[in-house]
């Protein structure tokens, strides 16, 4: 693209080095936007593949995605990116104190510093891993998927074990390339959550384990029988879709920038101009579909709150996985699983499904919050047991990567931990350590962001209520403006301006902490199951 | 992408220049596939924009498409592309005679020569136009669209005239960059139809004009009143969609590699792995929607017939616009507007629309082939008058670009020609020279490919019948296999292997000729309107 010469200040040109700055930043930002646009294009292709692509489209789509991925990798790791980063950092270091007069003296404005910080991080990681290793990981994970699938179908961990071993080795090697002095699991974790240190994550997860295990035991021992048949029955797909649209309408989803479709594994994707939700419908699981839709709404709603003008730069891009998951879980759990929500929404559900006429809001609420104390499957877990599923994966991954655990020992350790933390032992590996696809992707360090998301959701919700007052009345009225306004103001509009820890502290006045989450579940499930305080 | 060293023959490496050949071709093909994948990705983004994108998605989508377009332009015009082309051409020129032993002696195989020829042509055109001019044309056309739209809405040619003048100047300049010695309109025409020379196109169009004007006069003078109310009524969108799917089923559309959606301006797009059709439904125009669906099927069916293994290279890409249009028009007109087709398809239509019970196949056929002798609008024209709409545009464009006609004279000349060729004079410029969007895109030279497509459709259909025998019986049975097999064999599977003229000669034994088209319409409309032979 030709830059527009008329926008330069001719007087400033004469100053030499100092005034080259704005142009260097502009060239840098052009490059960053270019990379973002290629990634956003790939996102559209992926949405298409999951939602509308004909079955036989895969071979061409795989090539298209691979080309886009290699182009954005090349643009990021190009020498030019490194030179621009170095030039901008150099200048900034020299004149950092001129905070009141940033744009004129050649130093970077605060937002520009944030963009440089984010791209520097990505650049360093991308350039430190040799292309051959990237290619080997890509090839191994591509081949791992069918192996994992067959092993799971045949309940045969042995056939997956060599692949898992290879992936552990490759990811260790990968981590070593990025930082040979660091704990490799810390490096891998930072791929998914760059600005929460592993120690913090570990402390939070340990707290969840230590507090949730006894809480779940109390729930198990409780004599209370929740009404969990409220949504039993068979529900038509088209009517479920209409109800999903009602729910998105109610929550304030902006249809001029979004859409709802179905996909086998629901997800949301897009940009602040076009953030789409997918869901799925099963005839016997109306509640599951509805909570999944609200969960994905939370993700899309975050994306829609990112600033338009930041599109194409980190300022218009979401902070990482834990923050994203905090938004989906806040809407799914704190809003969608609240009693107030069912007081508000049940009449709408009854219009679509007259068979729900006799269900009360309290019964709907109880049904949405049953604790499944004998469940082995993560994706079917409730708000309490869910985190123990995560803790087990986290502990096993950490020990695998450190070498403290052999791949062959995984099934045994997995089953022991399920028995220890959840009081239930898988009878097969298929419903044990083979149940998740993630390790076949080589994704070690990813799972914990789910729990960190829940923890952060509670922390943000508590901070919002501290400022706005109890939100139950709003929810009962179907008024989500205050809550969403608070999230827009304190989380969404910042994009990646702040690191995750800064963002959390600015929004809540505290570091990341499990306290609000534990208070929330203790109070909620204490009341539901009539537990001793 | 790292190339796989193990695939090289180490012995061959020592031979120097001669054996560098296979690798040079491989590197060249990698580059070509990369460019194709970026373009195919852009195609998916465009489909998405027309079919499913939320309204407010435009700003981000425009940036994504602009980035992909500039990346593929850069990849194409990169010095590396030029070097590889030169190296491959060099080698081929030296050893061209070794036809039996192509791959081994370092010369190119026939297919490789075709790939080099096609990329060379694109490379030369892309590198000969300065980027500033490309950018100025892009900016001018982007701004031209709203100006054209407003001028059309206000029936005010004056406000569009300066923009049209600027576009004519810019496109003349563009043509001069590509070939300063050629007739500039010839250069522009070659953007859309590189392998039919302008003289041939001109001769064909003149023939159409000279023969169709008197034929249409005979039709006008005919006492025959065709049954044209067969499809009068209001038809539900969902039922129309079901019928469109029936039609695609009947014609043998491969749903595992395609889909049907609606779009404001129907189009088809995609690759041989995923070639999608769009259509639109209007309550009072069942026939219009159905013929439009069959037209787009013809395009998609061509795309689906391109060889899978050629994907990403010119061998897997469609020959240009005239051949593409020949496929859509062959299915729309020679099949979909035949009496045999209505004998076959009317029962299906009656199942969706019982109100058609009393319509006979003959009435449906007549209704589908009415000649609109008082119609001013190209897109509403029939098989006869259509080509005079095209001839008028062609003549005006050619004279505008040569400088023989001033922009200010366009409305007058337009209206005079309509009166002369079609016996009807527009009362406004909105339904005269402002009716098409194409000039606001700077597309001069494009329109004639529509008529060339019809001419070629008739030529191919006649050649197919010469080989397969009369196809009416097949069509009456709903059996399109023989016809499609012939098209696959003689047209589709070749991609861009042959130039257009070679392709036509191989398929039909003749150069491009208007004879079969004129025979077809003379016989068909002679019978319909009971004209003297």
JSON list of N, CA and C in Angstrom, two decimals, chain B residues 25-60:
[
{"chain": "B", "resi": 25, "resn": "UNK", "atom": "N", "xyz": [10.77, -26.57, -11.42]},
{"chain": "B", "resi": 25, "resn": "UNK", "atom": "CA", "xyz": [9.34, -26.65, -11.69]},
{"chain": "B", "resi": 25, "resn": "UNK", "atom": "C", "xyz": [8.55, -26.82, -10.40]},
{"chain": "B", "resi": 26, "resn": "UNK", "atom": "N", "xyz": [9.12, -27.62, -9.49]},
{"chain": "B", "resi": 26, "resn": "UNK", "atom": "CA", "xyz": [8.45, -27.85, -8.20]},
{"chain": "B", "resi": 26, "resn": "UNK", "atom": "C", "xyz": [8.31, -26.54, -7.41]},
{"chain": "B", "resi": 27, "resn": "UNK", "atom": "N", "xyz": [9.40, -25.78, -7.39]},
{"chain": "B", "resi": 27, "resn": "UNK", "atom": "CA", "xyz": [9.37, -24.50, -6.67]},
{"chain": "B", "resi": 27, "resn": "UNK", "atom": "C", "xyz": [8.36, -23.57, -7.32]},
{"chain": "B", "resi": 28, "resn": "UNK", "atom": "N", "xyz": [8.34, -23.61, -8.65]},
{"chain": "B", "resi": 28, "resn": "UNK", "atom": "CA", "xyz": [7.40, -22.78, -9.40]},
{"chain": "B", "resi": 28, "resn": "UNK", "atom": "C", "xyz": [5.96, -23.18, -9.08]},
{"chain": "B", "resi": 29, "resn": "UNK", "atom": "N", "xyz": [5.71, -24.48, -9.09]},
{"chain": "B", "resi": 29, "resn": "UNK", "atom": "CA", "xyz": [4.35, -24.94, -8.84]},
{"chain": "B", "resi": 29, "resn": "UNK", "atom": "C", "xyz": [3.91, -24.63, -7.40]},
{"chain": "B", "resi": 30, "resn": "UNK", "atom": "N", "xyz": [4.84, -24.77, -6.45]},
{"chain": "B", "resi": 30, "resn": "UNK", "atom": "CA", "xyz": [4.52, -24.39, -5.06]},
{"chain": "B", "resi": 30, "resn": "UNK", "atom": "C", "xyz": [4.03, -22.96, -4.99]},
{"chain": "B", "resi": 31, "resn": "UNK", "atom": "N", "xyz": [4.75, -22.10, -5.70]},
{"chain": "B", "resi": 31, "resn": "UNK", "atom": "CA", "xyz": [4.42, -20.68, -5.70]},
{"chain": "B", "resi": 31, "resn": "UNK", "atom": "C", "xyz": [3.04, -20.45, -6.34]},
{"chain": "B", "resi": 32, "resn": "UNK", "atom": "N", "xyz": [2.81, -21.16, -7.45]},
{"chain": "B", "resi": 32, "resn": "UNK", "atom": "CA", "xyz": [1.53, -21.01, -8.15]},
{"chain": "B", "resi": 32, "resn": "UNK", "atom": "C", "xyz": [0.37, -21.49, -7.26]},
{"chain": "B", "resi": 33, "resn": "UNK", "atom": "N", "xyz": [0.59, -22.61, -6.59]},
{"chain": "B", "resi": 33, "resn": "UNK", "atom": "CA", "xyz": [-0.46, -23.14, -5.71]},
{"chain": "B", "resi": 33, "resn": "UNK", "atom": "C", "xyz": [-0.73, -22.18, -4.56]},
{"chain": "B", "resi": 34, "resn": "UNK", "atom": "N", "xyz": [0.32, -21.58, -4.07]},
{"chain": "B", "resi": 34, "resn": "UNK", "atom": "CA", "xyz": [0.18, -20.63, -2.97]},
{"chain": "B", "resi": 34, "resn": "UNK", "atom": "C", "xyz": [-0.70, -19.46, -3.40]},
{"chain": "B", "resi": 35, "resn": "UNK", "atom": "N", "xyz": [-0.42, -18.92, -4.59]},
{"chain": "B", "resi": 35, "resn": "UNK", "atom": "CA", "xyz": [-1.22, -17.81, -5.10]},
{"chain": "B", "resi": 35, "resn": "UNK", "atom": "C", "xyz": [-2.68, -18.25, -5.26]},
{"chain": "B", "resi": 36, "resn": "UNK", "atom": "N", "xyz": [-2.87, -19.45, -5.82]},
{"chain": "B", "resi": 36, "resn": "UNK", "atom": "CA", "xyz": [-4.23, -19.96, -6.01]},
{"chain": "B", "resi": 36, "resn": "UNK", "atom": "C", "xyz": [-4.97, -20.12, -4.69]},
{"chain": "B", "resi": 37, "resn": "UNK", "atom": "N", "xyz": [-4.25, -20.61, -3.69]},
{"chain": "B", "resi": 37, "resn": "UNK", "atom": "CA", "xyz": [-4.91, -20.80, -2.40]},
{"chain": "B", "resi": 37, "resn": "UNK", "atom": "C", "xyz": [-5.34, -19.48, -1.78]},
{"chain": "B", "resi": 38, "resn": "UNK", "atom": "N", "xyz": [-4.52, -18.46, -1.95]},
{"chain": "B", "resi": 38, "resn": "UNK", "atom": "CA", "xyz": [-4.90, -17.14, -1.44]},
{"chain": "B", "resi": 38, "resn": "UNK", "atom": "C", "xyz": [-6.14, -16.65, -2.18]},
{"chain": "B", "resi": 39, "resn": "UNK", "atom": "N", "xyz": [-6.17, -16.84, -3.51]},
{"chain": "B", "resi": 39, "resn": "UNK", "atom": "CA", "xyz": [-7.34, -16.42, -4.28]},
{"chain": "B", "resi": 39, "resn": "UNK", "atom": "C", "xyz": [-8.57, -17.23, -3.91]},
{"chain": "B", "resi": 40, "resn": "UNK", "atom": "N", "xyz": [-8.39, -18.53, -3.70]},
{"chain": "B", "resi": 40, "resn": "UNK", "atom": "CA", "xyz": [-9.52, -19.36, -3.32]},
{"chain": "B", "resi": 40, "resn": "UNK", "atom": "C", "xyz": [-10.05, -18.94, -1.95]},
{"chain": "B", "resi": 41, "resn": "UNK", "atom": "N", "xyz": [-9.15, -18.59, -1.05]},
{"chain": "B", "resi": 41, "resn": "UNK", "atom": "CA", "xyz": [-9.58, -18.10, 0.27]},
{"chain": "B", "resi": 41, "resn": "UNK", "atom": "C", "xyz": [-10.40, -16.83, 0.11]},
{"chain": "B", "resi": 42, "resn": "UNK", "atom": "N", "xyz": [-9.94, -15.93, -0.75]},
{"chain": "B", "resi": 42, "resn": "UNK", "atom": "CA", "xyz": [-10.69, -14.70, -1.00]},
{"chain": "B", "resi": 42, "resn": "UNK", "atom": "C", "xyz": [-12.07, -15.05, -1.57]},
{"chain": "B", "resi": 43, "resn": "UNK", "atom": "N", "xyz": [-12.13, -16.08, -2.40]},
{"chain": "B", "resi": 43, "resn": "UNK", "atom": "CA", "xyz": [-13.42, -16.51, -2.94]},
{"chain": "B", "resi": 43, "resn": "UNK", "atom": "C", "xyz": [-14.39, -16.95, -1.84]},
{"chain": "B", "resi": 44, "resn": "UNK", "atom": "N", "xyz": [-13.86, -17.65, -0.85]},
{"chain": "B", "resi": 44, "resn": "UNK", "atom": "CA", "xyz": [-14.71, -18.07, 0.28]},
{"chain": "B", "resi": 44, "resn": "UNK", "atom": "C", "xyz": [-15.21, -16.83, 1.03]},
{"chain": "B", "resi": 45, "resn": "UNK", "atom": "N", "xyz": [-14.31, -15.86, 1.24]},
{"chain": "B", "resi": 45, "resn": "UNK", "atom": "CA", "xyz": [-14.71, -14.64, 1.95]},
{"chain": "B", "resi": 45, "resn": "UNK", "atom": "C", "xyz": [-15.78, -13.87, 1.17]},
{"chain": "B", "resi": 46, "resn": "UNK", "atom": "N", "xyz": [-15.67, -13.90, -0.16]},
{"chain": "B", "resi": 46, "resn": "UNK", "atom": "CA", "xyz": [-16.67, -13.20, -0.97]},
{"chain": "B", "resi": 46, "resn": "UNK", "atom": "C", "xyz": [-18.02, -13.92, -0.92]},
{"chain": "B", "resi": 47, "resn": "UNK", "atom": "N", "xyz": [-17.97, -15.24, -1.03]},
{"chain": "B", "resi": 47, "resn": "UNK", "atom": "CA", "xyz": [-19.21, -16.01, -0.90]},
{"chain": "B", "resi": 47, "resn": "UNK", "atom": "C", "xyz": [-19.87, -15.67, 0.44]},
{"chain": "B", "resi": 48, "resn": "UNK", "atom": "N", "xyz": [-19.06, -15.72, 1.49]},
{"chain": "B", "resi": 48, "resn": "UNK", "atom": "CA", "xyz": [-19.56, -15.45, 2.84]},
{"chain": "B", "resi": 48, "resn": "UNK", "atom": "C", "xyz": [-20.21, -14.06, 2.89]},
{"chain": "B", "resi": 49, "resn": "UNK", "atom": "N", "xyz": [-19.54, -13.09, 2.29]},
{"chain": "B", "resi": 49, "resn": "UNK", "atom": "CA", "xyz": [-20.05, -11.71, 2.32]},
{"chain": "B", "resi": 49, "resn": "UNK", "atom": "C", "xyz": [-21.40, -11.61, 1.61]},
{"chain": "B", "resi": 50, "resn": "UNK", "atom": "N", "xyz": [-21.54, -12.31, 0.48]},
{"chain": "B", "resi": 50, "resn": "UNK", "atom": "CA", "xyz": [-22.80, -12.21, -0.27]},
{"chain": "B", "resi": 50, "resn": "UNK", "atom": "C", "xyz": [-23.92, -13.03, 0.35]},
{"chain": "B", "resi": 51, "resn": "UNK", "atom": "N", "xyz": [-23.56, -14.10, 1.05]},
{"chain": "B", "resi": 51, "resn": "UNK", "atom": "CA", "xyz": [-24.58, -15.08, 1.44]},
{"chain": "B", "resi": 51, "resn": "UNK", "atom": "C", "xyz": [-24.90, -15.07, 2.93]},
{"chain": "B", "resi": 52, "resn": "UNK", "atom": "N", "xyz": [-23.90, -15.01, 3.79]},
{"chain": "B", "resi": 52, "resn": "UNK", "atom": "CA", "xyz": [-24.18, -15.18, 5.22]},
{"chain": "B", "resi": 52, "resn": "UNK", "atom": "C", "xyz": [-23.65, -14.07, 6.13]},
{"chain": "B", "resi": 53, "resn": "UNK", "atom": "N", "xyz": [-22.80, -13.22, 5.65]},
{"chain": "B", "resi": 53, "resn": "UNK", "atom": "CA", "xyz": [-22.17, -12.23, 6.54]},
{"chain": "B", "resi": 53, "resn": "UNK", "atom": "C", "xyz": [-23.20, -11.27, 7.12]},
{"chain": "B", "resi": 54, "resn": "UNK", "atom": "N", "xyz": [-23.10, -10.97, 8.43]},
{"chain": "B", "resi": 54, "resn": "UNK", "atom": "CA", "xyz": [-23.99, -9.95, 9.00]},
{"chain": "B", "resi": 54, "resn": "UNK", "atom": "C", "xyz": [-23.72, -8.58, 8.35]},
{"chain": "B", "resi": 55, "resn": "UNK", "atom": "N", "xyz": [-24.77, -7.75, 8.35]},
{"chain": "B", "resi": 55, "resn": "UNK", "atom": "CA", "xyz": [-24.69, -6.45, 7.65]},
{"chain": "B", "resi": 55, "resn": "UNK", "atom": "C", "xyz": [-23.48, -5.61, 8.02]},
{"chain": "B", "resi": 56, "resn": "UNK", "atom": "N", "xyz": [-23.15, -5.60, 9.30]},
{"chain": "B", "resi": 56, "resn": "UNK", "atom": "CA", "xyz": [-22.11, -4.67, 9.76]},
{"chain": "B", "resi": 56, "resn": "UNK", "atom": "C", "xyz": [-20.71, -5.23, 9.60]},
{"chain": "B", "resi": 57, "resn": "UNK", "atom": "N", "xyz": [-20.59, -6.39, 8.96]},
{"chain": "B", "resi": 57, "resn": "UNK", "atom": "CA", "xyz": [-19.27, -7.00, 8.83]},
{"chain": "B", "resi": 57, "resn": "UNK", "atom": "C", "xyz": [-18.37, -6.36, 7.79]},
{"chain": "B", "resi": 58, "resn": "UNK", "atom": "N", "xyz": [-18.94, -5.48, 6.98]},
{"chain": "B", "resi": 58, "resn": "UNK", "atom": "CA", "xyz": [-18.20, -4.95, 5.83]},
{"chain": "B", "resi": 58, "resn": "UNK", "atom": "C", "xyz": [-16.82, -4.34, 6.11]},
{"chain": "B", "resi": 59, "resn": "UNK", "atom": "N", "xyz": [-16.69, -3.45, 7.11]},
{"chain": "B", "resi": 59, "resn": "UNK", "atom": "CA", "xyz": [-15.37, -2.81, 7.25]},
{"chain": "B", "resi": 59, "resn": "UNK", "atom": "C", "xyz": [-14.22, -3.80, 7.45]},
{"chain": "B", "resi": 60, "resn": "UNK", "atom": "N", "xyz": [-14.46, -4.81, 8.27]},
{"chain": "B", "resi": 60, "resn": "UNK", "atom": "CA", "xyz": [-13.39, -5.79, 8.48]},
{"chain": "B", "resi": 60, "resn": "UNK", "atom": "C", "xyz": [-13.20, -6.65, 7.22]}
]
